[in-house]
Amino acid sequence: MLRFILRRLGLAVLVALTVSFISFSLLFLSGDPAIAIAGEGANENDIAAIRKLYGFDRPMLLQYWDWLSSALRFDFGESYYFRLPVADLIADRLSVTMILGVCGISFALLLAVPLGVLAAIRPNSIIDRVALFLSVAGQAMPSFWFGLILIVVFSINLRWLPASGAESWRHFILPTIVLGYYAMPAIMRLTRAGMLEVLSADYVRTARAKGAPEGLVLFKHALRNAIIPVVSLAAVQMGFMLGGSIVVESIFALHGAGYLAWESIGRNDLPTVQALILVFSLFYIVFTFLADVLNAWLDPRMRGS
């Protein structure tokens, strides 16, 4: 178990370093950042001065090393547009994105896991067909379209919920539904497939033959084993939600880290974009690592090793 954790931890560190280097390189391969900062009306002298001021005239590997060394100290430089430390900008916005991500994955799990279990218990029934319809609809609908439909119905027509802002918990209801519903189909299908496979296993038939209550068979023997791959998928979906919440935050005017990424990309704010890519990637890597550790703990073969 300890060897497995150390191996996964080493792999996570390598992935984090690789992602940081690739994201840093892509921003510079997209063009000369000095030209983007100087603007359209700048002459060659202005561009050269900016290039020297920000150190863009140095080798890229040296720039990456300096940036990574500072990033390890949570120093991501100063935003070109906001004229504030990037770390402070992200810290101010990240709480909104974290709340939205946690609410979104919680909504997805609360909806997908029970539906997957019920669909597996009653295959080809009306419950199974409803779950399949919700899964296909959630996978096919663009999140921005679904969000606009919810705003029209619940905010404009019925006036039940606010359409924008983050002043209270009511402002997070519609964004949570949009973000969670997009992650629901994959979790529901995996839960259903895992339950169908486990329910046909020999140890489940043995437990039923011994007279074990059906609830005990379903939740202790079947669901505990079927939920193992769902944990990994939920962690991946959580990382995706944190990094991909830019559309949802833009629709509902939630000024979180995703909205900050959209603002920074549109304004060529390279330090902020670099830092956000690194932060989102680290969230993705950390959640995946924690899911692997939890799966190893749930797997009896790993706990015994």
Tab-separated table of C-alpha atoms in Angstrom:
chain	number	residue	atom	x	y	z
A	1	MET	CA	0.000	0.000	0.000
A	2	LEU	CA	2.789	2.432	0.946
A	3	ARG	CA	4.755	1.510	-2.166
A	4	PHE	CA	1.692	2.147	-4.305
A	5	ILE	CA	1.128	5.586	-2.714
A	6	LEU	CA	4.767	6.596	-3.176
A	7	ARG	CA	4.716	5.475	-6.807
A	8	ARG	CA	1.534	7.441	-7.478
A	9	LEU	CA	2.931	10.475	-5.673
A	10	GLY	CA	6.080	10.429	-7.782
A	11	LEU	CA	4.009	10.125	-10.941
A	12	ALA	CA	1.814	13.046	-9.831
A	13	VAL	CA	4.886	15.263	-9.315
A	14	LEU	CA	6.228	14.377	-12.777
A	15	VAL	CA	2.881	15.119	-14.371
A	16	ALA	CA	2.672	18.466	-12.552
A	17	LEU	CA	6.136	19.477	-13.781
A	18	THR	CA	5.319	18.394	-17.331
A	19	VAL	CA	2.038	20.289	-17.371
A	20	SER	CA	3.676	23.425	-15.982
A	21	PHE	CA	6.385	23.369	-18.650
A	22	ILE	CA	3.964	22.698	-21.509
A	23	SER	CA	1.560	25.422	-20.411
A	24	PHE	CA	4.447	27.864	-20.007
A	25	SER	CA	5.802	26.992	-23.459
A	26	LEU	CA	2.459	27.198	-25.260
A	27	LEU	CA	1.869	30.747	-24.059
A	28	PHE	CA	5.141	31.848	-25.617
A	29	LEU	CA	4.738	29.753	-28.763
A	30	SER	CA	1.435	31.529	-29.454
A	31	GLY	CA	3.334	34.759	-30.186
A	32	ASP	CA	5.595	37.391	-28.748
A	33	PRO	CA	4.121	38.445	-25.390
A	34	ALA	CA	5.929	41.794	-25.612
A	35	ILE	CA	3.892	42.701	-28.709
A	36	ALA	CA	0.659	41.732	-26.954
A	37	ILE	CA	1.545	43.887	-23.937
A	38	ALA	CA	2.709	46.873	-25.987
A	39	GLY	CA	-0.463	47.033	-28.085
A	40	GLU	CA	-1.078	47.786	-31.749
A	41	GLY	CA	0.310	51.303	-31.776
A	42	ALA	CA	3.703	50.475	-30.264
A	43	ASN	CA	6.921	50.866	-32.236
A	44	GLU	CA	9.971	48.593	-32.234
A	45	ASN	CA	11.714	50.548	-29.475
A	46	ASP	CA	8.713	50.222	-27.170
A	47	ILE	CA	8.467	46.482	-27.854
A	48	ALA	CA	12.191	46.017	-27.241
A	49	ALA	CA	11.951	47.936	-23.956
A	50	ILE	CA	9.032	45.804	-22.777
A	51	ARG	CA	10.824	42.639	-23.839
A	52	LYS	CA	13.829	43.630	-21.735
A	53	LEU	CA	11.730	44.873	-18.803
A	54	TYR	CA	9.877	41.575	-18.404
A	55	GLY	CA	12.861	39.398	-19.281
A	56	PHE	CA	11.412	38.029	-22.510
A	57	ASP	CA	14.789	38.416	-24.218
A	58	ARG	CA	16.313	35.672	-22.083
A	59	PRO	CA	16.303	31.942	-23.025
A	60	MET	CA	12.911	30.337	-22.459
A	61	LEU	CA	14.297	27.604	-20.179
A	62	LEU	CA	15.792	30.240	-17.912
A	63	GLN	CA	12.501	32.123	-17.849
A	64	TYR	CA	10.668	28.894	-17.000
A	65	TRP	CA	13.058	28.085	-14.174
A	66	ASP	CA	12.667	31.550	-12.649
A	67	TRP	CA	8.874	31.366	-12.986
A	68	LEU	CA	8.694	27.872	-11.470
A	69	SER	CA	10.980	28.845	-8.579
A	70	SER	CA	8.755	31.786	-7.787
A	71	ALA	CA	5.574	29.708	-8.233
A	72	LEU	CA	6.781	27.227	-5.624
A	73	ARG	CA	6.792	30.173	-3.218
A	74	PHE	CA	3.263	31.134	-4.374
A	75	ASP	CA	4.674	34.149	-6.176
A	76	PHE	CA	3.190	34.263	-9.686
A	77	GLY	CA	4.227	37.809	-10.455
A	78	GLU	CA	1.989	40.801	-11.112
A	79	SER	CA	-0.994	40.895	-13.421
A	80	TYR	CA	-0.394	42.976	-16.557
A	81	TYR	CA	-4.014	44.170	-16.623
A	82	PHE	CA	-5.180	44.320	-12.992
A	83	ARG	CA	-1.800	45.563	-11.673
A	84	LEU	CA	-2.170	43.309	-8.635
A	85	PRO	CA	-0.263	40.227	-7.441
A	86	VAL	CA	-1.578	37.213	-9.334
A	87	ALA	CA	-1.647	35.103	-6.163
A	88	ASP	CA	-3.995	37.614	-4.509
A	89	LEU	CA	-6.249	37.680	-7.578
A	90	ILE	CA	-6.572	33.897	-7.651
A	91	ALA	CA	-7.081	33.665	-3.887
A	92	ASP	CA	-9.934	36.176	-4.084
A	93	ARG	CA	-11.668	34.339	-6.927
A	94	LEU	CA	-10.924	30.712	-6.098
A	95	SER	CA	-13.443	30.376	-3.273
A	96	VAL	CA	-16.372	30.894	-5.682
A	97	THR	CA	-15.040	28.238	-8.054
A	98	MET	CA	-14.396	25.796	-5.213
A	99	ILE	CA	-17.925	26.218	-3.837
A	100	LEU	CA	-19.375	25.736	-7.307
A	101	GLY	CA	-17.234	22.657	-7.970
A	102	VAL	CA	-18.073	20.978	-4.657
A	103	CYS	CA	-21.784	21.694	-5.095
A	104	GLY	CA	-21.683	20.486	-8.700
A	105	ILE	CA	-20.014	17.143	-7.983
A	106	SER	CA	-22.255	16.618	-4.935
A	107	PHE	CA	-25.354	17.199	-7.061
A	108	ALA	CA	-24.029	14.840	-9.740
A	109	LEU	CA	-23.301	12.053	-7.235
A	110	LEU	CA	-26.607	12.448	-5.396
A	111	LEU	CA	-28.459	12.173	-8.691
A	112	ALA	CA	-26.311	9.680	-10.592
A	113	VAL	CA	-25.486	7.014	-7.992
A	114	PRO	CA	-29.088	6.290	-6.861
A	115	LEU	CA	-30.263	6.320	-10.486
A	116	GLY	CA	-27.481	3.944	-11.481
A	117	VAL	CA	-28.285	1.562	-8.627
A	118	LEU	CA	-32.021	1.590	-9.362
A	119	ALA	CA	-31.401	1.084	-13.078
A	120	ALA	CA	-29.177	-1.914	-12.321
A	121	ILE	CA	-31.696	-3.455	-9.919
A	122	ARG	CA	-34.515	-3.076	-12.465
A	123	PRO	CA	-32.898	-3.370	-15.917
A	124	ASN	CA	-35.106	-2.502	-18.902
A	125	SER	CA	-37.745	-1.056	-16.568
A	126	ILE	CA	-39.225	2.434	-16.693
A	127	ILE	CA	-36.606	3.581	-14.162
A	128	ASP	CA	-33.838	2.259	-16.382
A	129	ARG	CA	-35.282	4.034	-19.406
A	130	VAL	CA	-35.664	7.323	-17.517
A	131	ALA	CA	-32.071	7.065	-16.317
A	132	LEU	CA	-30.919	6.381	-19.874
A	133	PHE	CA	-32.886	9.376	-21.167
A	134	LEU	CA	-31.395	11.690	-18.527
A	135	SER	CA	-27.936	10.356	-19.329
A	136	VAL	CA	-28.267	10.927	-23.071
A	137	ALA	CA	-29.830	14.364	-22.568
A	138	GLY	CA	-27.118	15.445	-20.146
A	139	GLN	CA	-24.367	14.290	-22.489
A	140	ALA	CA	-25.907	15.939	-25.556
A	141	MET	CA	-26.953	19.331	-24.162
A	142	PRO	CA	-24.337	22.097	-24.241
A	143	SER	CA	-23.898	23.556	-20.776
A	144	PHE	CA	-24.335	27.143	-21.972
A	145	TRP	CA	-27.671	26.287	-23.639
A	146	PHE	CA	-28.911	24.430	-20.571
A	147	GLY	CA	-27.907	27.351	-18.359
A	148	LEU	CA	-29.762	29.854	-20.525
A	149	ILE	CA	-32.897	27.658	-20.484
A	150	LEU	CA	-32.798	27.514	-16.687
A	151	ILE	CA	-32.399	31.285	-16.469
A	152	VAL	CA	-35.372	31.860	-18.770
A	153	VAL	CA	-37.610	29.407	-16.888
A	154	PHE	CA	-36.663	29.866	-13.230
A	155	SER	CA	-35.310	33.425	-13.165
A	156	ILE	CA	-37.244	35.362	-15.794
A	157	ASN	CA	-40.598	33.557	-16.043
A	158	LEU	CA	-41.100	32.057	-12.582
A	159	ARG	CA	-38.788	34.467	-10.691
A	160	TRP	CA	-37.879	31.740	-8.204
A	161	LEU	CA	-34.100	32.017	-8.347
A	162	PRO	CA	-31.582	34.769	-9.147
A	163	ALA	CA	-29.904	34.639	-12.539
A	164	SER	CA	-26.516	36.071	-11.591
A	165	GLY	CA	-24.260	36.968	-8.712
A	166	ALA	CA	-22.898	35.067	-5.719
A	167	GLU	CA	-24.390	36.926	-2.763
A	168	SER	CA	-26.223	33.950	-1.193
A	169	TRP	CA	-26.654	30.195	-1.508
A	170	ARG	CA	-29.661	30.731	-3.791
A	171	HIS	CA	-27.352	32.193	-6.432
A	172	PHE	CA	-25.490	28.870	-6.671
A	173	ILE	CA	-28.538	26.647	-7.285
A	174	LEU	CA	-28.817	27.101	-11.055
A	175	PRO	CA	-25.045	26.996	-11.733
A	176	THR	CA	-24.803	23.854	-9.583
A	177	ILE	CA	-27.512	22.132	-11.605
A	178	VAL	CA	-25.847	23.047	-14.897
A	179	LEU	CA	-22.365	21.987	-13.823
A	180	GLY	CA	-23.488	18.830	-12.019
A	181	TYR	CA	-25.894	17.676	-14.694
A	182	TYR	CA	-23.089	17.651	-17.244
A	183	ALA	CA	-21.055	15.260	-15.047
A	184	MET	CA	-24.032	13.078	-14.124
A	185	PRO	CA	-24.301	10.836	-17.257
A	186	ALA	CA	-20.840	9.280	-17.026
A	187	ILE	CA	-21.162	8.630	-13.286
A	188	MET	CA	-24.634	7.120	-13.679
A	189	ARG	CA	-23.620	4.810	-16.532
A	190	LEU	CA	-20.526	3.616	-14.684
A	191	THR	CA	-22.541	2.978	-11.508
A	192	ARG	CA	-25.142	1.004	-13.454
A	193	ALA	CA	-22.535	-1.062	-15.294
A	194	GLY	CA	-20.631	-1.788	-12.076
A	195	MET	CA	-23.765	-2.799	-10.192
A	196	LEU	CA	-24.889	-5.119	-13.011
A	197	GLU	CA	-21.501	-6.818	-12.988
A	198	VAL	CA	-21.319	-7.156	-9.212
A	199	LEU	CA	-24.916	-8.356	-8.781
A	200	SER	CA	-24.130	-11.335	-10.992
A	201	ALA	CA	-21.014	-12.259	-9.006
A	202	ASP	CA	-20.799	-15.500	-7.014
A	203	TYR	CA	-20.363	-13.856	-3.613
A	204	VAL	CA	-23.575	-11.865	-4.078
A	205	ARG	CA	-25.501	-15.014	-4.958
A	206	THR	CA	-23.940	-16.720	-1.935
A	207	ALA	CA	-24.987	-13.867	0.366
A	208	ARG	CA	-28.545	-14.099	-0.915
A	209	ALA	CA	-28.563	-17.867	-0.543
A	210	LYS	CA	-27.555	-17.482	3.103
A	211	GLY	CA	-30.625	-15.311	3.663
A	212	ALA	CA	-28.907	-11.948	3.980
A	213	PRO	CA	-31.323	-8.986	3.772
A	214	GLU	CA	-31.552	-7.479	0.301
A	215	GLY	CA	-30.506	-4.052	1.564
A	216	LEU	CA	-27.362	-5.523	3.112
A	217	VAL	CA	-26.553	-7.371	-0.100
A	218	LEU	CA	-27.022	-4.268	-2.237
A	219	PHE	CA	-25.194	-1.708	-0.147
A	220	LYS	CA	-22.533	-3.683	1.731
A	221	HIS	CA	-21.580	-6.327	-0.822
A	222	ALA	CA	-22.578	-4.899	-4.198
A	223	LEU	CA	-22.376	-1.113	-4.030
A	224	ARG	CA	-19.128	-1.044	-2.056
A	225	ASN	CA	-17.356	-2.908	-4.845
A	226	ALA	CA	-19.167	-1.227	-7.718
A	227	ILE	CA	-18.418	2.250	-6.370
A	228	ILE	CA	-14.625	1.880	-6.624
A	229	PRO	CA	-14.302	3.040	-10.274
A	230	VAL	CA	-16.945	5.714	-9.624
A	231	VAL	CA	-14.621	7.321	-7.068
A	232	SER	CA	-11.899	7.751	-9.691
A	233	LEU	CA	-14.359	9.136	-12.200
A	234	ALA	CA	-15.804	11.564	-9.643
A	235	ALA	CA	-12.316	12.861	-8.879
A	236	VAL	CA	-11.617	13.367	-12.574
A	237	GLN	CA	-14.961	15.116	-12.993
A	238	MET	CA	-14.212	17.341	-9.985
A	239	GLY	CA	-10.926	18.435	-11.527
A	240	PHE	CA	-12.699	19.029	-14.826
A	241	MET	CA	-15.376	21.119	-13.108
A	242	LEU	CA	-12.837	23.375	-11.421
A	243	GLY	CA	-10.926	23.898	-14.649
A	244	GLY	CA	-13.917	23.964	-16.977
A	245	SER	CA	-16.282	26.161	-14.982
A	246	ILE	CA	-15.449	29.171	-17.151
A	247	VAL	CA	-18.611	28.790	-19.266
A	248	VAL	CA	-20.931	28.384	-16.286
A	249	GLU	CA	-19.322	31.263	-14.394
A	250	SER	CA	-19.633	33.502	-17.445
A	251	ILE	CA	-23.323	32.694	-17.958
A	252	PHE	CA	-24.300	33.284	-14.336
A	253	ALA	CA	-21.852	36.170	-13.737
A	254	LEU	CA	-19.992	34.311	-10.993
A	255	HIS	CA	-16.643	36.051	-10.680
A	256	GLY	CA	-14.626	32.982	-9.811
A	257	ALA	CA	-11.316	31.654	-11.078
A	258	GLY	CA	-12.902	30.422	-14.304
A	259	TYR	CA	-14.243	33.871	-15.109
A	260	LEU	CA	-10.824	35.305	-14.227
A	261	ALA	CA	-9.264	32.937	-16.774
A	262	TRP	CA	-11.659	34.182	-19.451
A	263	GLU	CA	-10.857	37.805	-18.611
A	264	SER	CA	-7.111	37.179	-18.610
A	265	ILE	CA	-7.099	35.345	-21.944
A	266	GLY	CA	-9.038	38.141	-23.611
A	267	ARG	CA	-6.646	40.764	-22.240
A	268	ASN	CA	-3.371	38.866	-22.895
A	269	ASP	CA	-2.628	38.797	-19.181
A	270	LEU	CA	0.071	36.121	-19.393
A	271	PRO	CA	1.103	35.835	-15.720
A	272	THR	CA	-2.498	35.283	-14.647
A	273	VAL	CA	-3.160	32.744	-17.411
A	274	GLN	CA	-0.001	30.814	-16.574
A	275	ALA	CA	-0.846	30.710	-12.878
A	276	LEU	CA	-4.441	29.627	-13.491
A	277	ILE	CA	-3.374	26.810	-15.819
A	278	LEU	CA	-0.979	25.584	-13.156
A	279	VAL	CA	-3.560	25.846	-10.356
A	280	PHE	CA	-6.278	24.063	-12.336
A	281	SER	CA	-3.841	21.341	-13.369
A	282	LEU	CA	-2.704	20.843	-9.782
A	283	PHE	CA	-6.315	20.480	-8.654
A	284	TYR	CA	-6.866	17.853	-11.333
A	285	ILE	CA	-3.710	15.967	-10.355
A	286	VAL	CA	-4.394	16.135	-6.611
A	287	PHE	CA	-7.971	14.875	-6.935
A	288	THR	CA	-6.861	12.031	-9.183
A	289	PHE	CA	-4.115	11.071	-6.728
A	290	LEU	CA	-6.549	11.094	-3.792
A	291	ALA	CA	-8.974	8.949	-5.786
A	292	ASP	CA	-6.226	6.389	-6.482
A	293	VAL	CA	-5.343	6.254	-2.785
A	294	LEU	CA	-8.995	5.851	-1.795
A	295	ASN	CA	-9.490	3.106	-4.373
A	296	ALA	CA	-6.430	1.315	-3.050
A	297	TRP	CA	-7.841	1.525	0.468
A	298	LEU	CA	-11.230	0.190	-0.669
A	299	ASP	CA	-9.662	-2.678	-2.600
A	300	PRO	CA	-9.013	-5.585	-0.168
A	301	ARG	CA	-6.142	-6.865	-2.301
A	302	MET	CA	-4.281	-3.549	-2.014
A	303	ARG	CA	-4.898	-3.241	1.716
A	304	GLY	CA	-3.439	-6.657	2.249
A	305	SER	CA	-0.277	-5.925	0.315
